[in-house]
mmCIF file of C-alpha atoms in Angstrom:
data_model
loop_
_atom_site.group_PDB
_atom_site.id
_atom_site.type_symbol
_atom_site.label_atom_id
_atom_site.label_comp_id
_atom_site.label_asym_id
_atom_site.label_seq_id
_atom_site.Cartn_x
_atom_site.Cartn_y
_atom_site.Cartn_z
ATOM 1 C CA UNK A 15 5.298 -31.103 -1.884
ATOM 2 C CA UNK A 16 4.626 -29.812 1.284
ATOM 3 C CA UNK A 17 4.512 -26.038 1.939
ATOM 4 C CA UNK A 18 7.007 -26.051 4.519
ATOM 5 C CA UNK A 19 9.601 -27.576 1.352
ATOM 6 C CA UNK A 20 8.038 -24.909 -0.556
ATOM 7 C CA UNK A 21 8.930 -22.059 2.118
ATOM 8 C CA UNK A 22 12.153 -23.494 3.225
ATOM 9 C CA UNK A 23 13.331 -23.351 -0.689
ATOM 10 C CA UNK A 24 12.206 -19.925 -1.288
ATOM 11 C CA UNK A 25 14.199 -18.573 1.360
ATOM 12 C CA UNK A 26 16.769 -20.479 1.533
ATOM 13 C CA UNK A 27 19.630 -17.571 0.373
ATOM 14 C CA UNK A 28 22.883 -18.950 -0.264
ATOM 15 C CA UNK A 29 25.014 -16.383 2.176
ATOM 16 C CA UNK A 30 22.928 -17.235 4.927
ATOM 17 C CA UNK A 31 21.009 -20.488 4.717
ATOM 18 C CA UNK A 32 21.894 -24.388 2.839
ATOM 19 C CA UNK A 33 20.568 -25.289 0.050
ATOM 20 C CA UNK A 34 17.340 -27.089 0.304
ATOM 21 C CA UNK A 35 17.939 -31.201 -1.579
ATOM 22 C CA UNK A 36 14.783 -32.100 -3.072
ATOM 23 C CA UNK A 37 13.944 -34.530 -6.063
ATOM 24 C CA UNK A 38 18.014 -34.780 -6.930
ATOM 25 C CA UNK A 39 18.281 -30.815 -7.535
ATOM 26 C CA UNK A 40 19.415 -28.551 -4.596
ATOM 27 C CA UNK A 41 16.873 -26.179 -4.084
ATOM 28 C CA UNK A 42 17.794 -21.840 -3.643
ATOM 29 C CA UNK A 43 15.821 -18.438 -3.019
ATOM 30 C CA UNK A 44 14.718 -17.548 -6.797
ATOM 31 C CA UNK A 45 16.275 -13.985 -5.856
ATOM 32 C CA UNK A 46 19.811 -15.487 -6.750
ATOM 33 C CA UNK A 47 18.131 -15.823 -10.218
ATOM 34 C CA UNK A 48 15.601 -12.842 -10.167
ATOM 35 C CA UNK A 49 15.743 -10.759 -7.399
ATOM 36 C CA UNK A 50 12.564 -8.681 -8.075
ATOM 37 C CA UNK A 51 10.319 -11.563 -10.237
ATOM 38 C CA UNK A 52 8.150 -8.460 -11.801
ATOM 39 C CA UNK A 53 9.394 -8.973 -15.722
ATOM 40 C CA UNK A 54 8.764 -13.159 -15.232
ATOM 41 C CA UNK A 55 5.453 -12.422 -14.115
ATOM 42 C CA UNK A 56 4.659 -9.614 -16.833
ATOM 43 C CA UNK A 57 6.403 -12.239 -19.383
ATOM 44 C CA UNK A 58 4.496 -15.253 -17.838
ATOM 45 C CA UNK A 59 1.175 -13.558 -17.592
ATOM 46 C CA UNK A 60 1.773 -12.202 -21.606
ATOM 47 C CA UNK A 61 2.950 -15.772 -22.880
ATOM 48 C CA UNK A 62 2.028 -18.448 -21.166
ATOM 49 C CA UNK A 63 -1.718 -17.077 -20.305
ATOM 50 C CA UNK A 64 -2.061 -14.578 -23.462
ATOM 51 C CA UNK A 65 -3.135 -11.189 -21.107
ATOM 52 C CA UNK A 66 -2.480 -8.257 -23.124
ATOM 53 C CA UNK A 67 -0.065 -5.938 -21.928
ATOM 54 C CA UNK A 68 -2.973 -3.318 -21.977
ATOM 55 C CA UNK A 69 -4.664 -5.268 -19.254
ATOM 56 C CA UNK A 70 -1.707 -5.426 -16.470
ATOM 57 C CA UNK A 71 -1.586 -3.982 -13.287
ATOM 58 C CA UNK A 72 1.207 -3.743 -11.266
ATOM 59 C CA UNK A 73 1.827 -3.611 -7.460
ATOM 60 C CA UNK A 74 5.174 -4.339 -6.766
ATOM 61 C CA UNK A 75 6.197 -4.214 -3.114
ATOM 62 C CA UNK A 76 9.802 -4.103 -2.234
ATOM 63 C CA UNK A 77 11.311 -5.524 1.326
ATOM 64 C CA UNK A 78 13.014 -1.922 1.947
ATOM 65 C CA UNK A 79 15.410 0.371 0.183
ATOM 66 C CA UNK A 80 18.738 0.763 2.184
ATOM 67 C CA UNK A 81 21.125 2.877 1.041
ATOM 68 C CA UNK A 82 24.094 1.642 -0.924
ATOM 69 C CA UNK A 83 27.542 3.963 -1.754
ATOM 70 C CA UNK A 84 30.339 3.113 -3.719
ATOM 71 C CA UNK A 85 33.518 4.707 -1.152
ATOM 72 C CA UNK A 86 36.757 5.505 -1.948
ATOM 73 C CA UNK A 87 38.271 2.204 -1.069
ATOM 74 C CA UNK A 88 35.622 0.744 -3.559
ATOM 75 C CA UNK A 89 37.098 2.783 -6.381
ATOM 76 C CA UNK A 90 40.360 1.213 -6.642
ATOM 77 C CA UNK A 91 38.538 -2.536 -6.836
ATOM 78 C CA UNK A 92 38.721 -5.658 -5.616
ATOM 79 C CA UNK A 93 36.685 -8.385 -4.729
ATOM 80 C CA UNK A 94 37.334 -7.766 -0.862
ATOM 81 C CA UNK A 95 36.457 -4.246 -1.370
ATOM 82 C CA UNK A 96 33.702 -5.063 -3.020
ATOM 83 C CA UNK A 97 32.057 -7.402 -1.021
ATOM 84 C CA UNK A 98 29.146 -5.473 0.577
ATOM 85 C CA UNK A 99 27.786 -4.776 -2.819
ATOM 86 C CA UNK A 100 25.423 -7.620 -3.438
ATOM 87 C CA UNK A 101 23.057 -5.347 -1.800
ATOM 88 C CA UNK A 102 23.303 -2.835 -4.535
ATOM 89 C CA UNK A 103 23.622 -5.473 -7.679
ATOM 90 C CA UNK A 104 20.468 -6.578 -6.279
ATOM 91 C CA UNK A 105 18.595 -3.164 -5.863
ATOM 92 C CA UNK A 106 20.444 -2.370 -9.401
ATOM 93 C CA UNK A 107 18.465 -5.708 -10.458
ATOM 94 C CA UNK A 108 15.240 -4.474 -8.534
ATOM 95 C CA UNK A 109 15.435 -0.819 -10.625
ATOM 96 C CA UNK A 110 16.008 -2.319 -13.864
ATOM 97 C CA UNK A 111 12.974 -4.553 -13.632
ATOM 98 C CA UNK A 112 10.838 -1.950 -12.131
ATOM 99 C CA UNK A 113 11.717 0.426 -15.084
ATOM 100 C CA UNK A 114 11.459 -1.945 -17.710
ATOM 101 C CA UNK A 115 7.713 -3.092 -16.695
ATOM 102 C CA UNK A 116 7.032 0.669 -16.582
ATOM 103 C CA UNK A 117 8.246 0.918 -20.595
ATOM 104 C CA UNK A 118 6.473 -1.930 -21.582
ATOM 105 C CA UNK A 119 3.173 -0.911 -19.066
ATOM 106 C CA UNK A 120 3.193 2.642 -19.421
ATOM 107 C CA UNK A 121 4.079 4.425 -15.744
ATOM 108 C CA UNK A 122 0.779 4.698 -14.793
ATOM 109 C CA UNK A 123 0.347 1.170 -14.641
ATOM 110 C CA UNK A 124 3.530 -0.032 -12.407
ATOM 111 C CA UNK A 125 3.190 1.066 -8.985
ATOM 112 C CA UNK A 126 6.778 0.121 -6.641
ATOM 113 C CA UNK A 127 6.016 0.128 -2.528
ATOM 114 C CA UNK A 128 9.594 0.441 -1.219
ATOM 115 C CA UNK A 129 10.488 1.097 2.312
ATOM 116 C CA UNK A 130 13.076 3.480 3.096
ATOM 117 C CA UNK A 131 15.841 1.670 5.386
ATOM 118 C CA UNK A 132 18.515 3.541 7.385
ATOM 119 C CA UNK A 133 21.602 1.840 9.194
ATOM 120 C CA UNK A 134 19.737 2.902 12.885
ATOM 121 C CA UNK A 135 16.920 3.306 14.618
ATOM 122 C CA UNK A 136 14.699 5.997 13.354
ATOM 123 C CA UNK A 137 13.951 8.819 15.711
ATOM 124 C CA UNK A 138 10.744 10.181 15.656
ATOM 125 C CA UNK A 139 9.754 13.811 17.077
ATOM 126 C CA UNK A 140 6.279 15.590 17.424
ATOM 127 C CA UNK A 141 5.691 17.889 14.907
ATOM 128 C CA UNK A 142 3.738 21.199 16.008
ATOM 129 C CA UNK A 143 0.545 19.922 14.760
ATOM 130 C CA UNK A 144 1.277 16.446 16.745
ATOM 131 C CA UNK A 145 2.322 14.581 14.027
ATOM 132 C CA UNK A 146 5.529 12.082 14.229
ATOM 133 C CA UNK A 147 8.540 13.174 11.976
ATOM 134 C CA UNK A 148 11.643 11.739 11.671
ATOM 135 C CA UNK A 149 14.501 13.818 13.104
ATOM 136 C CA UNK A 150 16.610 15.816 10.382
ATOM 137 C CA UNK A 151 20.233 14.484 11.943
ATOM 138 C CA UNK A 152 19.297 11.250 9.928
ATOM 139 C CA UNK A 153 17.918 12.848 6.313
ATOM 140 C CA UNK A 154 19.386 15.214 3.995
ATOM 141 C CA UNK A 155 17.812 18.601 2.082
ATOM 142 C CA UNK A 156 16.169 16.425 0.061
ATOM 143 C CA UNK A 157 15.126 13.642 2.268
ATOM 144 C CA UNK A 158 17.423 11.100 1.331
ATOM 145 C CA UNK A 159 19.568 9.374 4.249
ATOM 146 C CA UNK A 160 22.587 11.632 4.931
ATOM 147 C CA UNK A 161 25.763 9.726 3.097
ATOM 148 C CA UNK A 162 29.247 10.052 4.131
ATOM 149 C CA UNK A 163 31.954 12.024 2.745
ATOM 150 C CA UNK A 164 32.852 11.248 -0.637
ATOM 151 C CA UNK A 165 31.030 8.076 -0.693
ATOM 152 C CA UNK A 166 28.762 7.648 -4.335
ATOM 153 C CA UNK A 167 24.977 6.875 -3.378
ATOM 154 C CA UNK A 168 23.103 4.349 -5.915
ATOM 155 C CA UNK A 169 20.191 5.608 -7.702
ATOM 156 C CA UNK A 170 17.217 5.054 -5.583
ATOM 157 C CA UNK A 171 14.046 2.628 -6.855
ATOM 158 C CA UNK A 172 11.441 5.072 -7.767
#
């Protein structure tokens, strides 16, 4: 198999790219399946190679945390409504398996890189001391992107 196959399968996400025909299956991004791999790796690493569980380390590093919000239209249901959420089922996915690797790891030993996203450019402004910040308009009193009103965030990948 060549690595192109190999990179064109990986990525190849149903909503935006075809399915990739190779040796009679048809070929998707494992993210339909698993979106963040972390427990198959702790489970393959603790099975199929016999690691203890007192010997893994984790570094998992996410591809960015945008926000997600259930809004008022959401409420009332629907698939139309709902539509935009595969985001969130997927970050819901990502949290579980992040949390579950820390129970089974201990905290200590499960460390989760993930980017902050926000819906615009970031502005940046020079602090006193010269360092960039990012402009308050865009985060809340607690640093969180600002939501809109009424609208539910999602719990946040820690």
């Amino acid at each position: 198999m060549r690595m192109a196959d190999v990179a064109m399968a990986t990525s190849a996400a149903p909503t935006i790219y075809r399915a990739l025909p190779m040796g009679g299956y048809m070929l998707i991004d494992g993210g339909v399946w698993t979106n963040n791999p972390l427990m198959l790796a702790m489970t393959e690493a603790m099975i199929c190679y016999d690691v203890p569980r007192e010997r893994i380390k984790v570094l998992s590093i996410g591809c960015g945390d945008d926000p997600c919000y259930v809004t008022r239209r959401m409420v009332g249901g629907g698939l139309w409504e709902w539509r935009k959420m595969v985001g969130g089922a997927m970050r819901a996915q990502s949290l579980a398996a992040v949390n579950q690797a820390r129970l089974l790891l201990a905290p200590v030993n499960v460390v989760r890189i993930e980017p902050s996203l926000t819906s615009g450019p970031i502005e940046l402004r020079l602090s006193a001391g010269g360092e960039r910040t990012v402009a308050g308009s865009q985060r809340g009193r607690n640093g969180q992107p600002r939501s809109r009103a009424g609208d539910i965030p999602c719990p946040s990948i820690g």
